[in-house]
Amino acid sequence: DSGVTQTPKHLITATGQRVTLRCSPRSGDLSVYWYQQSLDQGLQFLIQYYNGEERAKGNILERFSAQQFPDLHSELNLSSLELGDSALYFCASSVGAGTEYEQYFGPGTRLTVT
Amino acid sequence: DAKTTQPTSMDCAEGRAANLPCNHSTISGNEYVYWYRQIHSQGPQYIIHGLKNNETNEMASLIITEDRKSSTLILPHATLRDTAVYYCIVRVGIIIQGAQKLVFGQGTRLTINP
């Protein structure tokens, strides 16, 4: 158990809908990351937040957005869902924001878009 | 970004040492080598990291060649629970902004056989 929690574990929704994935970092960690893992793309970095501030961005679609709240939990919002958005979404956290800090991953949310 | 090359798959007998190689010939002097693993569809798990010297922790040992162009992750006494995809990653960091992301390749699928 990494100490990172994600809810829900599974989510099934229809195309065109909007969903919110939630992540609580390990106690004491200030940085949160989101990754997407699909069968054809592998594990892809989406976005990083540090203490509420966006720090790095990957190939995150415009239909996706994220934020980190004052209590340090983070939410990933996915809208206008398409079949191709079906994937595992992982959240990770680290103490600091820089390269010297290892990231610890949560168990993931499996999103299925039908 | 320094790229890594790993074998697609490997097998190892239970109880034996599993040696997973990784080539990173374009690594820069201040870039670390990190290893993560992913068991089935669980969140990736941090294993170990190093810069120049060999490193050991309770999970594994990391041997980095003197020229730093390659490394080997060693699981000293592999068990069935070590069956997973192992990722060798050269850390990508944006030092000035204090940001980071993990760039995952395809990894090595390690199967431990009874």
PDB file of C-alpha atoms in Angstrom:
ATOM      1  CA  ASP A   1       0.000   0.000   0.000  1.00  0.00           C
ATOM      2  CA  SER A   2       1.630   3.225  -1.202  1.00  0.00           C
ATOM      3  CA  GLY A   3      -0.545   5.521   0.893  1.00  0.00           C
ATOM      4  CA  VAL A   4      -2.036   7.174  -2.188  1.00  0.00           C
ATOM      5  CA  THR A   5      -5.779   6.657  -2.481  1.00  0.00           C
ATOM      6  CA  GLN A   6      -7.946   6.982  -5.563  1.00  0.00           C
ATOM      7  CA  THR A   7     -11.693   6.885  -5.969  1.00  0.00           C
ATOM      8  CA  PRO A   8     -13.644   5.386  -7.537  1.00  0.00           C
ATOM      9  CA  LYS A   9     -11.929   2.101  -8.391  1.00  0.00           C
ATOM     10  CA  HIS A  10     -14.132   1.512 -11.396  1.00  0.00           C
ATOM     11  CA  LEU A  11     -16.255   3.850 -13.455  1.00  0.00           C
ATOM     12  CA  ILE A  12     -18.499   2.987 -16.378  1.00  0.00           C
ATOM     13  CA  THR A  13     -20.087   5.792 -18.323  1.00  0.00           C
ATOM     14  CA  ALA A  14     -21.365   6.669 -21.772  1.00  0.00           C
ATOM     15  CA  THR A  15     -19.807   8.707 -24.543  1.00  0.00           C
ATOM     16  CA  GLY A  16     -20.321  12.427 -24.197  1.00  0.00           C
ATOM     17  CA  GLN A  17     -20.522  12.311 -20.420  1.00  0.00           C
ATOM     18  CA  ARG A  18     -18.284  13.963 -17.819  1.00  0.00           C
ATOM     19  CA  VAL A  19     -16.593  12.267 -14.884  1.00  0.00           C
ATOM     20  CA  THR A  20     -14.377  13.291 -11.978  1.00  0.00           C
ATOM     21  CA  LEU A  21     -11.591  11.140 -10.601  1.00  0.00           C
ATOM     22  CA  ARG A  22     -10.282  11.859  -7.130  1.00  0.00           C
ATOM     23  CA  CYS A  23      -6.849  11.381  -5.594  1.00  0.00           C
ATOM     24  CA  SER A  24      -5.555  11.820  -2.049  1.00  0.00           C
ATOM     25  CA  PRO A  25      -1.760  11.958  -1.820  1.00  0.00           C
ATOM     26  CA  ARG A  26       0.370  10.335   0.854  1.00  0.00           C
ATOM     27  CA  SER A  27       0.478  12.226   4.101  1.00  0.00           C
ATOM     28  CA  GLY A  28       3.070  14.980   3.794  1.00  0.00           C
ATOM     29  CA  ASP A  29       3.332  14.880   0.016  1.00  0.00           C
ATOM     30  CA  LEU A  30       2.797  18.197  -1.711  1.00  0.00           C
ATOM     31  CA  SER A  31       3.062  17.135  -5.342  1.00  0.00           C
ATOM     32  CA  VAL A  32       0.464  15.170  -7.271  1.00  0.00           C
ATOM     33  CA  TYR A  33       0.713  13.652 -10.750  1.00  0.00           C
ATOM     34  CA  TRP A  34      -1.813  12.101 -13.106  1.00  0.00           C
ATOM     35  CA  TYR A  35      -1.030   9.366 -15.626  1.00  0.00           C
ATOM     36  CA  GLN A  36      -3.145   7.551 -18.190  1.00  0.00           C
ATOM     37  CA  GLN A  37      -2.557   3.945 -19.184  1.00  0.00           C
ATOM     38  CA  SER A  38      -4.303   2.611 -22.228  1.00  0.00           C
ATOM     39  CA  LEU A  39      -3.606  -0.600 -24.102  1.00  0.00           C
ATOM     40  CA  ASP A  40      -2.149   1.085 -27.158  1.00  0.00           C
ATOM     41  CA  GLN A  41      -0.349   4.045 -25.554  1.00  0.00           C
ATOM     42  CA  GLY A  42       1.145   2.606 -22.399  1.00  0.00           C
ATOM     43  CA  LEU A  43       1.666   4.820 -19.356  1.00  0.00           C
ATOM     44  CA  GLN A  44       1.462   8.500 -20.302  1.00  0.00           C
ATOM     45  CA  PHE A  45       2.094  11.486 -18.062  1.00  0.00           C
ATOM     46  CA  LEU A  46      -0.762  13.966 -18.029  1.00  0.00           C
ATOM     47  CA  ILE A  47      -0.097  16.707 -15.489  1.00  0.00           C
ATOM     48  CA  GLN A  48       1.686  17.634 -12.249  1.00  0.00           C
ATOM     49  CA  TYR A  49       0.603  19.919  -9.418  1.00  0.00           C
ATOM     50  CA  TYR A  50       2.668  21.145  -6.504  1.00  0.00           C
ATOM     51  CA  ASN A  51       0.942  22.725  -3.518  1.00  0.00           C
ATOM     52  CA  GLY A  52      -1.978  23.809  -5.672  1.00  0.00           C
ATOM     53  CA  GLU A  53       0.079  25.113  -8.552  1.00  0.00           C
ATOM     54  CA  GLU A  54       0.406  23.468 -11.957  1.00  0.00           C
ATOM     55  CA  ARG A  55       4.062  22.563 -12.551  1.00  0.00           C
ATOM     56  CA  ALA A  56       4.292  20.328 -15.606  1.00  0.00           C
ATOM     57  CA  LYS A  57       1.994  19.294 -18.389  1.00  0.00           C
ATOM     58  CA  GLY A  58       2.112  16.306 -20.698  1.00  0.00           C
ATOM     59  CA  ASN A  59      -0.113  15.422 -23.628  1.00  0.00           C
ATOM     60  CA  ILE A  60      -3.290  16.167 -21.736  1.00  0.00           C
ATOM     61  CA  LEU A  61      -6.320  16.726 -23.924  1.00  0.00           C
ATOM     62  CA  GLU A  62      -8.216  20.016 -23.743  1.00  0.00           C
ATOM     63  CA  ARG A  63     -11.289  18.013 -22.688  1.00  0.00           C
ATOM     64  CA  PHE A  64      -9.376  17.014 -19.550  1.00  0.00           C
ATOM     65  CA  SER A  65      -8.622  19.321 -16.650  1.00  0.00           C
ATOM     66  CA  ALA A  66      -7.213  18.910 -13.187  1.00  0.00           C
ATOM     67  CA  GLN A  67      -6.775  20.847 -10.001  1.00  0.00           C
ATOM     68  CA  GLN A  68      -5.216  20.454  -6.591  1.00  0.00           C
ATOM     69  CA  PHE A  69      -7.144  21.762  -3.624  1.00  0.00           C
ATOM     70  CA  PRO A  70      -5.876  23.448  -0.421  1.00  0.00           C
ATOM     71  CA  ASP A  71      -6.103  20.141   1.445  1.00  0.00           C
ATOM     72  CA  LEU A  72      -3.786  18.780  -1.315  1.00  0.00           C
ATOM     73  CA  HIS A  73      -6.209  16.285  -2.778  1.00  0.00           C
ATOM     74  CA  SER A  74      -6.541  16.441  -6.535  1.00  0.00           C
ATOM     75  CA  GLU A  75      -9.282  15.861  -9.051  1.00  0.00           C
ATOM     76  CA  LEU A  76      -9.042  14.978 -12.720  1.00  0.00           C
ATOM     77  CA  ASN A  77     -12.061  16.007 -14.757  1.00  0.00           C
ATOM     78  CA  LEU A  78     -12.742  14.284 -18.053  1.00  0.00           C
ATOM     79  CA  SER A  79     -15.482  15.700 -20.263  1.00  0.00           C
ATOM     80  CA  SER A  80     -17.112  14.911 -23.618  1.00  0.00           C
ATOM     81  CA  LEU A  81     -15.882  11.377 -23.124  1.00  0.00           C
ATOM     82  CA  GLU A  82     -14.985   9.258 -26.118  1.00  0.00           C
ATOM     83  CA  LEU A  83     -14.500   5.516 -26.430  1.00  0.00           C
ATOM     84  CA  GLY A  84     -10.749   6.091 -26.658  1.00  0.00           C
ATOM     85  CA  ASP A  85     -10.687   7.603 -23.188  1.00  0.00           C
ATOM     86  CA  SER A  86     -11.242   4.162 -21.713  1.00  0.00           C
ATOM     87  CA  ALA A  87      -8.112   3.518 -19.690  1.00  0.00           C
ATOM     88  CA  LEU A  88      -6.572   3.170 -16.274  1.00  0.00           C
ATOM     89  CA  TYR A  89      -5.915   6.518 -14.646  1.00  0.00           C
ATOM     90  CA  PHE A  90      -3.228   6.626 -11.994  1.00  0.00           C
ATOM     91  CA  CYS A  91      -2.434   9.301  -9.503  1.00  0.00           C
ATOM     92  CA  ALA A  92       1.004   9.557  -7.914  1.00  0.00           C
ATOM     93  CA  SER A  93       2.444  11.796  -5.241  1.00  0.00           C
ATOM     94  CA  SER A  94       5.834  12.898  -3.987  1.00  0.00           C
ATOM     95  CA  VAL A  95       7.150  15.027  -1.177  1.00  0.00           C
ATOM     96  CA  GLY A  96       8.589  17.678  -3.423  1.00  0.00           C
ATOM     97  CA  ALA A  97       8.258  18.727  -7.021  1.00  0.00           C
ATOM     98  CA  GLY A  98      11.706  18.140  -8.471  1.00  0.00           C
ATOM     99  CA  THR A  99      13.424  15.193 -10.065  1.00  0.00           C
ATOM    100  CA  GLU A 100      15.096  14.109  -6.858  1.00  0.00           C
ATOM    101  CA  TYR A 101      11.808  12.916  -5.331  1.00  0.00           C
ATOM    102  CA  GLU A 102      10.426   9.479  -6.172  1.00  0.00           C
ATOM    103  CA  GLN A 103       6.775   9.180  -7.039  1.00  0.00           C
ATOM    104  CA  TYR A 104       4.411   6.784  -5.278  1.00  0.00           C
ATOM    105  CA  PHE A 105       1.414   5.561  -7.239  1.00  0.00           C
ATOM    106  CA  GLY A 106      -2.140   4.879  -6.211  1.00  0.00           C
ATOM    107  CA  PRO A 107      -4.146   1.798  -7.249  1.00  0.00           C
ATOM    108  CA  GLY A 108      -5.770   3.563 -10.160  1.00  0.00           C
ATOM    109  CA  THR A 109      -9.277   4.180 -11.480  1.00  0.00           C
ATOM    110  CA  ARG A 110     -10.440   2.030 -14.355  1.00  0.00           C
ATOM    111  CA  LEU A 111     -12.629   4.083 -16.673  1.00  0.00           C
ATOM    112  CA  THR A 112     -14.782   2.357 -19.244  1.00  0.00           C
ATOM    113  CA  VAL A 113     -16.601   4.501 -21.785  1.00  0.00           C
ATOM    114  CA  THR A 114     -19.389   2.709 -23.666  1.00  0.00           C
TER     115      THR A 114
ATOM    116  CA  ASP B   1      15.360  13.069 -22.924  1.00  0.00           C
ATOM    117  CA  ALA B   2      17.624  10.093 -22.469  1.00  0.00           C
ATOM    118  CA  LYS B   3      15.940   7.017 -23.927  1.00  0.00           C
ATOM    119  CA  THR B   4      16.151   3.523 -22.523  1.00  0.00           C
ATOM    120  CA  THR B   5      16.204   0.129 -24.195  1.00  0.00           C
ATOM    121  CA  GLN B   6      15.052  -2.998 -22.386  1.00  0.00           C
ATOM    122  CA  PRO B   7      14.369  -6.569 -23.520  1.00  0.00           C
ATOM    123  CA  THR B   8      10.683  -7.157 -24.126  1.00  0.00           C
ATOM    124  CA  SER B   9      10.477 -10.214 -21.905  1.00  0.00           C
ATOM    125  CA  MET B  10      12.522 -12.432 -19.615  1.00  0.00           C
ATOM    126  CA  ASP B  11      12.025 -15.582 -17.618  1.00  0.00           C
ATOM    127  CA  CYS B  12      13.617 -16.577 -14.331  1.00  0.00           C
ATOM    128  CA  ALA B  13      13.271 -19.577 -12.040  1.00  0.00           C
ATOM    129  CA  GLU B  14      11.872 -19.023  -8.585  1.00  0.00           C
ATOM    130  CA  GLY B  15      14.624 -18.633  -6.005  1.00  0.00           C
ATOM    131  CA  ARG B  16      17.223 -17.576  -8.545  1.00  0.00           C
ATOM    132  CA  ALA B  17      18.529 -14.064  -9.090  1.00  0.00           C
ATOM    133  CA  ALA B  18      16.738 -12.109 -11.779  1.00  0.00           C
ATOM    134  CA  ASN B  19      18.996  -9.735 -13.701  1.00  0.00           C
ATOM    135  CA  LEU B  20      17.197  -7.128 -15.802  1.00  0.00           C
ATOM    136  CA  PRO B  21      19.367  -5.074 -18.162  1.00  0.00           C
ATOM    137  CA  CYS B  22      18.758  -1.547 -19.398  1.00  0.00           C
ATOM    138  CA  ASN B  23      20.658   0.528 -21.942  1.00  0.00           C
ATOM    139  CA  HIS B  24      20.667   4.310 -21.630  1.00  0.00           C
ATOM    140  CA  SER B  25      23.590   5.387 -23.790  1.00  0.00           C
ATOM    141  CA  THR B  26      22.456   9.017 -24.111  1.00  0.00           C
ATOM    142  CA  ILE B  27      22.109   9.646 -20.389  1.00  0.00           C
ATOM    143  CA  SER B  28      23.346  13.018 -19.154  1.00  0.00           C
ATOM    144  CA  GLY B  29      25.733  13.458 -16.249  1.00  0.00           C
ATOM    145  CA  ASN B  30      23.097  14.636 -13.808  1.00  0.00           C
ATOM    146  CA  GLU B  31      20.321  12.234 -14.757  1.00  0.00           C
ATOM    147  CA  TYR B  32      19.339   9.429 -12.436  1.00  0.00           C
ATOM    148  CA  VAL B  33      18.304   5.906 -13.398  1.00  0.00           C
ATOM    149  CA  TYR B  34      15.045   4.836 -11.747  1.00  0.00           C
ATOM    150  CA  TRP B  35      13.342   1.458 -11.725  1.00  0.00           C
ATOM    151  CA  TYR B  36       9.641   0.896 -11.247  1.00  0.00           C
ATOM    152  CA  ARG B  37       7.540  -2.216 -11.657  1.00  0.00           C
ATOM    153  CA  GLN B  38       3.880  -2.813 -12.366  1.00  0.00           C
ATOM    154  CA  ILE B  39       2.230  -5.987 -11.190  1.00  0.00           C
ATOM    155  CA  HIS B  40      -0.729  -6.795 -13.418  1.00  0.00           C
ATOM    156  CA  SER B  41      -2.816  -3.596 -13.561  1.00  0.00           C
ATOM    157  CA  GLN B  42      -1.794  -2.211 -10.192  1.00  0.00           C
ATOM    158  CA  GLY B  43      -0.137   1.180  -9.826  1.00  0.00           C
ATOM    159  CA  PRO B  44       3.569   1.248 -10.652  1.00  0.00           C
ATOM    160  CA  GLN B  45       5.772   0.576  -7.636  1.00  0.00           C
ATOM    161  CA  TYR B  46       9.039   2.378  -7.001  1.00  0.00           C
ATOM    162  CA  ILE B  47      11.976  -0.030  -6.628  1.00  0.00           C
ATOM    163  CA  ILE B  48      15.288   1.799  -6.575  1.00  0.00           C
ATOM    164  CA  HIS B  49      17.278   4.592  -8.178  1.00  0.00           C
ATOM    165  CA  GLY B  50      20.916   5.576  -8.642  1.00  0.00           C
ATOM    166  CA  LEU B  51      23.251   8.085 -10.235  1.00  0.00           C
ATOM    167  CA  LYS B  52      26.753   6.613 -10.436  1.00  0.00           C
ATOM    168  CA  ASN B  53      27.326   4.187  -7.602  1.00  0.00           C
ATOM    169  CA  ASN B  54      25.731   0.824  -7.123  1.00  0.00           C
ATOM    170  CA  GLU B  55      22.724   0.910  -4.843  1.00  0.00           C
ATOM    171  CA  THR B  56      20.970  -1.706  -2.725  1.00  0.00           C
ATOM    172  CA  ASN B  57      17.774  -1.673  -0.727  1.00  0.00           C
ATOM    173  CA  GLU B  58      15.417  -4.259   0.706  1.00  0.00           C
ATOM    174  CA  MET B  59      13.895  -4.963  -2.689  1.00  0.00           C
ATOM    175  CA  ALA B  60      16.778  -5.005  -5.144  1.00  0.00           C
ATOM    176  CA  SER B  61      20.267  -3.965  -6.191  1.00  0.00           C
ATOM    177  CA  LEU B  62      21.126  -1.570  -8.982  1.00  0.00           C
ATOM    178  CA  ILE B  63      24.418  -1.907 -10.818  1.00  0.00           C
ATOM    179  CA  ILE B  64      25.392   1.027 -13.046  1.00  0.00           C
ATOM    180  CA  THR B  65      28.349   0.695 -15.413  1.00  0.00           C
ATOM    181  CA  GLU B  66      31.242   3.094 -15.013  1.00  0.00           C
ATOM    182  CA  ASP B  67      30.365   4.923 -18.250  1.00  0.00           C
ATOM    183  CA  ARG B  68      26.714   5.046 -17.082  1.00  0.00           C
ATOM    184  CA  LYS B  69      25.503   3.849 -20.460  1.00  0.00           C
ATOM    185  CA  SER B  70      23.791   0.807 -19.023  1.00  0.00           C
ATOM    186  CA  SER B  71      22.530  -0.647 -15.774  1.00  0.00           C
ATOM    187  CA  THR B  72      21.209  -3.898 -14.322  1.00  0.00           C
ATOM    188  CA  LEU B  73      18.467  -4.370 -11.778  1.00  0.00           C
ATOM    189  CA  ILE B  74      19.014  -7.465  -9.648  1.00  0.00           C
ATOM    190  CA  LEU B  75      16.288  -9.210  -7.695  1.00  0.00           C
ATOM    191  CA  PRO B  76      18.432 -11.531  -5.551  1.00  0.00           C
ATOM    192  CA  HIS B  77      15.929 -14.299  -4.798  1.00  0.00           C
ATOM    193  CA  ALA B  78      13.004 -13.984  -7.174  1.00  0.00           C
ATOM    194  CA  THR B  79       9.581 -15.162  -6.040  1.00  0.00           C
ATOM    195  CA  LEU B  80       6.371 -15.688  -7.968  1.00  0.00           C
ATOM    196  CA  ARG B  81       5.168 -12.316  -6.640  1.00  0.00           C
ATOM    197  CA  ASP B  82       7.985 -10.617  -8.568  1.00  0.00           C
ATOM    198  CA  THR B  83       6.257 -11.419 -11.863  1.00  0.00           C
ATOM    199  CA  ALA B  84       5.612  -7.967 -13.320  1.00  0.00           C
ATOM    200  CA  VAL B  85       6.573  -5.445 -15.976  1.00  0.00           C
ATOM    201  CA  TYR B  86       9.779  -3.672 -14.973  1.00  0.00           C
ATOM    202  CA  TYR B  87      10.457  -0.164 -16.217  1.00  0.00           C
ATOM    203  CA  CYS B  88      13.874   1.443 -16.417  1.00  0.00           C
ATOM    204  CA  ILE B  89      13.486   5.223 -16.518  1.00  0.00           C
ATOM    205  CA  VAL B  90      15.945   8.056 -16.853  1.00  0.00           C
ATOM    206  CA  ARG B  91      14.484  10.894 -14.897  1.00  0.00           C
ATOM    207  CA  VAL B  92      13.242  13.878 -16.814  1.00  0.00           C
ATOM    208  CA  GLY B  93      13.297  16.963 -14.699  1.00  0.00           C
ATOM    209  CA  ILE B  94      12.854  20.654 -15.240  1.00  0.00           C
ATOM    210  CA  ILE B  95      15.232  21.834 -12.579  1.00  0.00           C
ATOM    211  CA  ILE B  96      14.449  25.540 -12.727  1.00  0.00           C
ATOM    212  CA  GLN B  97      10.715  25.125 -12.324  1.00  0.00           C
ATOM    213  CA  GLY B  98      10.927  22.287  -9.851  1.00  0.00           C
ATOM    214  CA  ALA B  99       8.889  19.928 -11.954  1.00  0.00           C
ATOM    215  CA  GLN B 100       9.193  16.359 -13.134  1.00  0.00           C
ATOM    216  CA  LYS B 101       7.501  13.605 -15.027  1.00  0.00           C
ATOM    217  CA  LEU B 102       8.148   9.932 -15.535  1.00  0.00           C
ATOM    218  CA  VAL B 103       8.465   8.772 -19.132  1.00  0.00           C
ATOM    219  CA  PHE B 104       7.626   5.083 -19.286  1.00  0.00           C
ATOM    220  CA  GLY B 105       8.794   2.874 -22.133  1.00  0.00           C
ATOM    221  CA  GLN B 106       7.467  -0.590 -22.848  1.00  0.00           C
ATOM    222  CA  GLY B 107       9.473  -2.194 -20.039  1.00  0.00           C
ATOM    223  CA  THR B 108      10.494  -5.816 -19.559  1.00  0.00           C
ATOM    224  CA  ARG B 109       7.843  -8.389 -18.774  1.00  0.00           C
ATOM    225  CA  LEU B 110       9.517 -10.621 -16.184  1.00  0.00           C
ATOM    226  CA  THR B 111       7.952 -14.005 -15.531  1.00  0.00           C
ATOM    227  CA  ILE B 112       9.084 -15.995 -12.515  1.00  0.00           C
ATOM    228  CA  ASN B 113       8.533 -19.699 -13.048  1.00  0.00           C
ATOM    229  CA  PRO B 114       8.033 -22.231 -10.221  1.00  0.00           C
TER     230      PRO B 114
END
